[in-house]
Coordinates of C-alpha atoms in Angstrom, one line a residue:
X1 CA -69.2 -253.8 -7.6
X2 CA -71.0 -257.0 -6.5
X3 CA -74.3 -257.1 -4.6
X4 CA -74.5 -259.1 -1.3
X5 CA -77.8 -260.3 0.0
X6 CA -77.4 -260.3 3.8
X7 CA -79.6 -261.0 6.8
X8 CA -81.1 -258.0 8.5
X9 CA -83.2 -257.2 11.6
X10 CA -86.9 -258.3 11.8
X11 CA -86.5 -261.2 9.3
X12 CA -85.7 -258.8 6.5
X13 CA -82.9 -258.9 3.9
X14 CA -80.4 -256.1 3.2
X15 CA -78.6 -255.8 -0.1
X16 CA -75.2 -254.0 0.0
X17 CA -72.7 -253.3 -2.8
X18 CA -69.1 -254.3 -2.3
X19 CA -65.9 -254.5 -4.3
X20 CA -63.6 -257.3 -3.1
X21 CA -60.7 -256.2 -5.2
X22 CA -60.6 -252.6 -3.7
X23 CA -61.8 -253.7 -0.2
X24 CA -64.6 -251.1 -0.4
X25 CA -68.3 -251.3 0.6
X26 CA -71.1 -249.0 -0.4
X27 CA -74.0 -248.5 2.0
X28 CA -77.3 -246.9 0.8
X29 CA -78.8 -244.8 3.5
X30 CA -79.1 -246.9 6.7
X31 CA -78.0 -250.3 5.4
X32 CA -75.1 -250.5 7.8
X33 CA -77.3 -250.4 11.0
X34 CA -80.0 -252.7 9.5
X35 CA -77.6 -255.6 9.3
X36 CA -78.2 -258.4 11.9
X37 CA -75.7 -260.7 13.5
X38 CA -75.7 -263.4 10.9
X39 CA -75.5 -260.8 8.2
X40 CA -72.5 -259.2 9.8
X41 CA -70.9 -262.6 10.1
X42 CA -71.4 -263.2 6.4
X43 CA -69.9 -259.8 5.6
X44 CA -66.9 -260.6 7.8
X45 CA -66.4 -263.8 5.8
X46 CA -66.5 -261.7 2.6
X47 CA -64.0 -259.3 4.1
X48 CA -61.7 -262.3 5.0
X49 CA -61.9 -263.7 1.6
X50 CA -61.1 -260.4 -0.1
X51 CA -58.2 -259.6 2.2
X52 CA -56.6 -263.1 1.7
X53 CA -56.9 -262.9 -2.1
X54 CA -53.5 -261.9 -3.4
X55 CA -52.0 -261.8 0.1
X56 CA -52.1 -259.0 2.8
X57 CA -54.7 -257.1 0.8
X58 CA -52.0 -255.0 -0.9
X59 CA -54.5 -254.2 -3.7
X60 CA -56.9 -252.4 -1.2
X61 CA -57.9 -248.8 -2.2
X62 CA -57.9 -246.0 0.4
X63 CA -60.8 -243.6 0.6
X64 CA -58.5 -240.8 -0.7
X65 CA -58.6 -242.4 -4.2
X66 CA -62.4 -242.6 -4.4
X67 CA -63.8 -239.5 -6.1
X68 CA -67.5 -239.7 -7.3
X69 CA -70.8 -241.2 -6.1
X70 CA -71.7 -244.3 -8.2
X71 CA -75.4 -243.2 -8.4
X72 CA -75.3 -239.5 -9.3
X73 CA -71.5 -239.1 -10.1
X74 CA -71.3 -236.1 -7.6
X75 CA -68.1 -235.4 -5.8
X76 CA -68.0 -237.1 -2.4
X77 CA -67.2 -235.3 0.8
X78 CA -65.4 -236.8 3.8
X79 CA -67.4 -237.2 7.0
X80 CA -66.0 -237.9 10.4
X81 CA -68.3 -239.6 13.0
X82 CA -67.7 -240.3 16.7
X83 CA -68.9 -243.7 17.8
X84 CA -68.6 -245.3 21.2
X85 CA -65.5 -247.2 19.9
X86 CA -63.7 -244.1 18.6
X87 CA -63.6 -242.0 15.4
X88 CA -64.5 -243.3 12.0
X89 CA -64.4 -241.8 8.5
X90 CA -66.4 -242.4 5.4
X91 CA -67.0 -240.6 2.0
X92 CA -70.6 -239.5 1.8
X93 CA -72.7 -238.4 -1.3
X94 CA -73.9 -234.8 -0.9
X95 CA -77.3 -235.9 -2.3
X96 CA -77.6 -238.6 0.5
X97 CA -77.4 -241.6 -1.9
X98 CA -75.1 -243.4 0.5
X99 CA -71.4 -243.5 1.5
X100 CA -68.2 -245.4 0.8
X101 CA -66.3 -247.2 3.5
X102 CA -63.3 -249.5 3.6
X103 CA -63.5 -252.9 5.2
X104 CA -61.2 -252.1 8.1
X105 CA -63.0 -248.9 8.8
X106 CA -66.3 -250.7 8.8
X107 CA -65.0 -253.2 11.4
X108 CA -63.6 -250.3 13.4
X109 CA -67.0 -248.6 13.4
X110 CA -68.7 -251.8 14.7
X111 CA -66.1 -252.1 17.5
X112 CA -64.4 -255.2 16.1
X113 CA -61.0 -253.4 16.1
X114 CA -59.0 -252.6 19.1
X115 CA -56.1 -250.1 19.4
X116 CA -52.6 -251.2 18.6
X117 CA -50.3 -252.3 21.5
X118 CA -46.5 -252.4 21.6
X119 CA -46.6 -256.2 21.3
X120 CA -48.6 -255.9 18.1
X121 CA -46.2 -253.4 16.6
X122 CA -43.2 -255.5 17.4
X123 CA -44.8 -258.6 16.0
X124 CA -45.8 -256.8 12.8
X125 CA -42.3 -255.3 12.3
X126 CA -40.7 -258.8 12.8
X127 CA -43.0 -260.1 10.1
X128 CA -42.0 -257.3 7.7
X129 CA -45.4 -255.6 7.7
X130 CA -46.0 -251.9 7.4
X131 CA -48.5 -249.8 9.4
X132 CA -50.6 -247.5 7.3
X133 CA -54.0 -245.8 7.5
X134 CA -56.9 -247.7 5.9
X135 CA -58.7 -244.4 5.1
X136 CA -56.1 -242.1 3.5
X137 CA -53.1 -244.5 3.1
X138 CA -50.9 -242.4 5.2
X139 CA -47.8 -244.3 6.5
X140 CA -47.7 -244.4 10.3
X141 CA -44.6 -244.5 12.6
X142 CA -44.0 -247.6 14.6
X143 CA -45.8 -246.6 17.8
X144 CA -49.4 -247.0 19.2
X145 CA -52.0 -244.8 17.5
X146 CA -55.6 -244.2 18.4
X147 CA -56.3 -242.3 15.2
X148 CA -54.7 -241.3 12.0
X149 CA -53.0 -237.9 12.3
X150 CA -54.0 -237.0 8.7
X151 CA -57.7 -238.0 8.4
X152 CA -58.5 -238.7 12.1
X153 CA -59.8 -242.2 11.4
X154 CA -59.4 -245.2 13.7
X155 CA -56.2 -247.2 13.7
X156 CA -56.2 -250.7 15.1
X157 CA -56.3 -254.5 14.4
X158 CA -59.2 -256.9 14.2
X159 CA -60.3 -258.4 17.5
X160 CA -62.4 -261.6 17.1
X161 CA -63.4 -261.7 20.7
X162 CA -65.3 -258.4 20.4
X163 CA -66.7 -259.7 17.0
X164 CA -67.9 -263.0 18.5
X165 CA -69.5 -261.2 21.5
X166 CA -71.4 -258.9 19.2
X167 CA -72.6 -261.7 16.9
X168 CA -73.4 -264.3 19.5
X169 CA -77.0 -264.5 20.8
X170 CA -77.3 -262.8 24.3
X171 CA -79.7 -265.2 26.1
X172 CA -80.9 -263.7 29.4
X173 CA -81.0 -265.9 32.5
X174 CA -82.3 -265.1 36.0
X175 CA -79.7 -264.2 38.6
X176 CA -80.6 -267.2 40.7
X177 CA -80.0 -269.7 38.0
X178 CA -77.3 -272.2 38.7
X179 CA -74.4 -272.4 36.2
X180 CA -74.5 -275.2 33.8
X181 CA -71.7 -277.5 32.9
X182 CA -69.3 -275.6 30.6
X183 CA -68.7 -276.7 27.0
X184 CA -66.1 -279.5 26.9
X185 CA -64.6 -278.6 23.6
X186 CA -63.1 -275.1 23.6
X187 CA -60.9 -274.0 20.7
X188 CA -57.5 -273.0 22.1
X189 CA -54.8 -270.8 20.5
X190 CA -51.3 -269.9 21.6
X191 CA -50.4 -266.5 23.1
X192 CA -47.8 -264.8 21.0
X193 CA -46.0 -263.5 24.1
X194 CA -45.7 -266.6 26.4
X195 CA -47.2 -269.4 24.3
X196 CA -49.9 -270.1 26.8
X197 CA -53.4 -271.3 25.7
X198 CA -56.0 -268.5 25.1
X199 CA -59.7 -268.7 24.1
X200 CA -60.4 -266.3 21.2
X201 CA -64.1 -266.3 21.9
X202 CA -63.6 -265.0 25.5
X203 CA -60.1 -263.8 26.3
X204 CA -59.0 -260.3 25.6
X205 CA -55.8 -260.6 27.7
X206 CA -53.7 -263.7 28.1
X207 CA -54.7 -265.4 31.4
X208 CA -51.0 -266.4 32.0
X209 CA -48.9 -263.3 31.2
X210 CA -51.8 -260.7 30.8
X211 CA -50.4 -259.6 27.4
X212 CA -53.1 -258.4 24.9
X213 CA -54.3 -261.2 22.6
X214 CA -53.0 -260.4 19.1
X215 CA -55.4 -260.5 16.2
X216 CA -53.5 -260.1 12.9
X217 CA -55.6 -262.4 10.7
X218 CA -59.2 -262.3 9.8
X219 CA -59.3 -266.1 9.7
X220 CA -59.4 -266.0 13.6
X221 CA -62.3 -263.6 13.4
X222 CA -64.2 -265.7 11.0
X223 CA -63.6 -268.9 13.0
X224 CA -64.7 -267.2 16.3
X225 CA -67.8 -265.7 14.7
X226 CA -68.8 -269.0 13.0
X227 CA -68.3 -270.8 16.3
X228 CA -70.5 -268.2 18.1
X229 CA -73.3 -268.5 15.5
X230 CA -73.2 -272.4 15.6
X231 CA -73.4 -272.3 19.4
X232 CA -76.8 -270.6 19.2
X233 CA -78.5 -274.1 18.6
X234 CA -77.0 -275.7 21.8
X235 CA -78.5 -274.6 25.1
X236 CA -75.4 -275.6 27.1
X237 CA -73.2 -273.6 24.7
X238 CA -75.6 -270.7 24.9
X239 CA -75.4 -270.8 28.7
X240 CA -71.6 -271.0 28.6
X241 CA -71.4 -268.0 26.3
X242 CA -73.7 -266.1 28.6
X243 CA -71.5 -266.9 31.6
X244 CA -68.5 -265.8 29.7
X245 CA -70.1 -262.6 28.6
X246 CA -71.4 -262.0 32.2
X247 CA -67.8 -262.5 33.5
X248 CA -66.4 -260.1 31.0
X249 CA -69.2 -257.6 31.8
X250 CA -68.4 -257.9 35.5
X251 CA -64.7 -257.4 34.9
X252 CA -65.5 -254.3 32.8
X253 CA -67.9 -253.0 35.4
X254 CA -65.2 -253.4 38.1
X255 CA -62.7 -251.4 36.0
X256 CA -65.4 -248.9 35.3
X257 CA -66.4 -248.6 38.9
X258 CA -62.8 -248.2 40.0
X259 CA -62.2 -245.5 37.4
X260 CA -65.4 -243.8 38.3
X261 CA -64.5 -243.7 42.0
X262 CA -61.1 -242.3 41.2
X263 CA -62.6 -239.6 39.0
X264 CA -65.2 -238.8 41.8
X265 CA -62.4 -238.6 44.4
X266 CA -60.4 -236.2 42.1
X267 CA -63.6 -234.1 41.6
X268 CA -64.2 -233.9 45.3
X269 CA -60.6 -232.8 46.0
X270 CA -60.8 -230.1 43.3
X271 CA -64.1 -228.8 44.7
X272 CA -62.7 -228.9 48.3
X273 CA -59.6 -226.9 47.2
X274 CA -61.8 -224.3 45.4
X275 CA -64.1 -224.1 48.4
X276 CA -61.2 -223.5 50.8
X277 CA -59.8 -220.7 48.6
X278 CA -63.2 -219.1 48.3
X279 CA -63.8 -219.4 52.0
X280 CA -60.4 -217.7 52.8
X281 CA -61.3 -214.9 50.4
X282 CA -64.7 -214.4 52.0
X283 CA -63.2 -214.4 55.5
X284 CA -60.7 -211.8 54.5
X285 CA -63.4 -209.6 53.0
X286 CA -65.5 -209.9 56.2
X287 CA -62.6 -209.0 58.4
X288 CA -61.7 -206.1 56.2
X289 CA -65.3 -204.8 56.3
X290 CA -65.7 -205.1 60.1
X291 CA -62.5 -203.2 60.9
X292 CA -62.8 -199.7 59.3
X293 CA -60.1 -198.3 61.6
X294 CA -57.6 -200.6 60.0
X295 CA -58.7 -199.6 56.5
X296 CA -58.0 -196.0 57.4
X297 CA -54.5 -196.9 58.4
X298 CA -53.8 -198.1 54.9
X299 CA -54.7 -194.7 53.4
X300 CA -52.0 -192.0 53.4
X301 CA -52.1 -189.8 56.4
X302 CA -51.2 -186.1 56.6
X303 CA -48.3 -185.1 58.9
X304 CA -46.8 -181.7 60.0
X305 CA -44.6 -180.2 57.4
X306 CA -41.5 -180.3 59.6
X307 CA -41.9 -184.1 59.9
X308 CA -40.6 -184.2 56.3
X309 CA -37.5 -182.3 57.0
X310 CA -35.3 -185.4 56.4
X311 CA -36.7 -185.8 52.9
X312 CA -36.5 -182.1 52.0
X313 CA -33.3 -180.9 53.6
X314 CA -32.5 -177.3 53.2
X315 CA -29.8 -176.9 50.6
X316 CA -26.5 -175.3 51.4
X317 CA -26.3 -171.6 50.3
X318 CA -23.2 -169.6 49.6
X319 CA -23.2 -166.6 51.9
X320 CA -22.2 -163.1 50.8
X321 CA -19.1 -162.0 52.7
X322 CA -20.7 -158.5 53.2
X323 CA -23.8 -160.1 54.7
X324 CA -22.0 -160.9 57.9
X325 CA -22.0 -157.1 58.9
X326 CA -25.7 -156.6 58.1
X327 CA -27.8 -155.3 61.0
X328 CA -31.2 -155.0 59.2
X329 CA -32.7 -156.5 56.0
X330 CA -35.9 -156.4 54.0
X331 CA -37.0 -159.3 51.9
X332 CA -39.9 -160.4 49.7
X333 CA -40.9 -164.0 49.4
X334 CA -43.3 -166.6 48.0
X335 CA -44.8 -169.1 50.4
X336 CA -46.2 -172.4 48.9
X337 CA -48.4 -174.3 51.4
X338 CA -48.8 -178.0 50.2
X339 CA -51.6 -178.7 52.7
X340 CA -54.9 -177.2 53.6
X341 CA -54.7 -173.6 54.4
X342 CA -55.3 -172.5 58.0
X343 CA -53.8 -170.8 61.0
X344 CA -50.9 -172.5 62.8
X345 CA -48.5 -175.2 61.5
X346 CA -49.7 -176.8 58.3
X347 CA -49.9 -180.6 57.6
X348 CA -49.8 -182.5 54.3
X349 CA -49.1 -186.0 52.8
X350 CA -45.9 -187.0 51.3
X351 CA -47.3 -186.9 47.8
X352 CA -48.5 -183.3 48.3
X353 CA -45.1 -182.3 49.7
X354 CA -43.4 -183.7 46.6
X355 CA -45.8 -181.9 44.3
X356 CA -45.3 -178.6 46.2
X357 CA -41.6 -179.0 46.1
X358 CA -41.6 -179.5 42.3
X359 CA -43.9 -176.5 41.9
X360 CA -41.6 -174.4 44.0
X361 CA -38.5 -175.3 41.9
X362 CA -40.4 -174.4 38.7
X363 CA -41.7 -171.1 40.2
X364 CA -38.1 -170.1 41.3
X365 CA -36.9 -170.7 37.7
X366 CA -39.7 -168.6 36.4
X367 CA -39.0 -165.8 38.9
X368 CA -35.3 -165.7 38.0
X369 CA -36.0 -165.7 34.2
X370 CA -38.8 -163.1 34.1
X371 CA -38.5 -161.2 37.4
X372 CA -42.3 -160.9 37.5
X373 CA -42.7 -161.2 41.3
X374 CA -46.2 -159.5 41.2
X375 CA -47.5 -162.2 38.8
X376 CA -46.3 -165.0 41.0
X377 CA -47.3 -163.4 44.4
X378 CA -51.1 -163.9 44.0
X379 CA -51.1 -167.7 43.3
X380 CA -48.5 -168.3 46.0
X381 CA -50.0 -165.9 48.6
X382 CA -50.9 -167.4 52.0
X383 CA -53.2 -165.3 54.2
X384 CA -52.4 -167.3 57.3
X385 CA -48.6 -166.5 57.4
X386 CA -47.4 -165.0 60.7
X387 CA -45.4 -161.7 60.9
X388 CA -42.3 -163.7 61.9
X389 CA -42.6 -165.9 58.8
X390 CA -43.2 -163.0 56.5
X391 CA -42.0 -159.7 58.0
X392 CA -43.3 -156.6 56.2
X393 CA -40.4 -154.2 56.4
X394 CA -36.9 -154.0 57.8
X395 CA -36.2 -156.4 60.6
X396 CA -33.2 -157.3 62.7
X397 CA -31.8 -160.7 63.8
X398 CA -34.2 -162.5 66.1
X399 CA -37.3 -160.8 64.8
X400 CA -38.1 -163.3 62.0
X401 CA -38.5 -167.0 61.6
X402 CA -35.2 -169.0 61.5
X403 CA -35.7 -169.8 57.8
X404 CA -36.3 -166.2 56.8
X405 CA -33.5 -164.9 59.0
X406 CA -31.0 -167.4 57.6
X407 CA -31.7 -166.3 54.0
X408 CA -31.9 -162.5 54.8
X409 CA -28.5 -162.4 56.5
X410 CA -26.7 -164.8 54.1
X411 CA -27.9 -164.2 50.5
X412 CA -26.5 -161.4 48.3
X413 CA -28.9 -158.6 47.2
X414 CA -31.5 -159.7 44.6
X415 CA -30.5 -163.3 44.9
X416 CA -33.4 -165.9 45.2
X417 CA -33.0 -168.7 47.6
X418 CA -33.8 -172.4 46.8
X419 CA -37.1 -173.8 48.3
X420 CA -36.7 -173.7 52.1
X421 CA -39.1 -175.7 54.3
X422 CA -40.8 -174.1 57.2
X423 CA -43.9 -174.8 59.3
X424 CA -46.2 -173.1 56.9
X425 CA -44.7 -174.3 53.6
X426 CA -41.8 -173.8 51.1
X427 CA -40.3 -170.3 51.1
X428 CA -38.7 -168.6 48.1
X429 CA -36.8 -165.6 49.6
X430 CA -35.2 -162.6 47.8
X431 CA -33.2 -159.9 49.7
X432 CA -34.2 -156.5 48.3
X433 CA -32.5 -154.1 50.8
X434 CA -29.9 -154.5 53.5
X435 CA -27.9 -152.1 55.8

């Protein structure tokens, strides 16, 4: 590697190591940020000469092929940084001796590279050039890229306008100062899209067709940077450069203000929508809390048992032919009350009715299989049943409840009825004697 003695800040010199054949540069510690404008211009000239040697810098080495630190021979580690111009990648020594960086990635870190546009890609393809990453050498498809998909480093082409604006002296002038006569001699170049004249030291877009000014050669960057440095000695040129930079800054501020206002409007719309949704929820909760009677309507209510007669219809029973001549009968039964026990007609919810009906079916099966009426009578006993609903001895027609009378004068002896709904619950009835 060859040492370059460049100009730094505060009248100091900065010595960096570079390899023109590999298009690599080695920065010790903070050498990159200590370079001043003239030093950066000299380094750009070195980069231009290295890339032009041999044509299209096909001999350049990607960072993926660099392995060890030149100071301690330790293995280098890739480091990705985020600058205000985008992502940049370099290989850093773990012992903090410095880091390797390619020429194109150094220019991207300083903001001298802009993203690729479709016009740039079409021009490069027409010239037979390939697009590849300067960091890892990964080939890229023919479309605009902000960063390499493999190593996440910046992808772009050199922009001498940004380079000249960064190197040129920024002389401050009061706002009330009148503009001076512009420089008569301005270097003009042709736009690759329409052929119109563009100024590489000022124009980012073509003033005629608004196409992005293409920068495919470092010679333009060197010429623009040299012209900017030489213009520092002429007061009129300095004032012209200041007006150009002020116009560019105002143009950028207009775009920034428009974008900021649009973002602010979108933020206000989002907050307004969220506020409306939260307000509707709060109003709904307040209305729900202030009307307890309506909340009670939402809860299940109990109704008289006979109100569920449509859901629990009495099943059809096959009557015994001899039961038609019966004059008296004696039965025993189980009464399941799904609601709260008490005198008079019972009431319950639909869920309690369904649970009681299921329990009655299971109890009937258990009664038929085991015949243990006494074991089932205690859990199913209801102290509030009336004599008509549960007659104690022999009874005739018209002396018992309709449900009990229907089963007593229809079923055969010792047969158990299905669950029959009455005002006091579900009845399971068995005829034990008849005459």
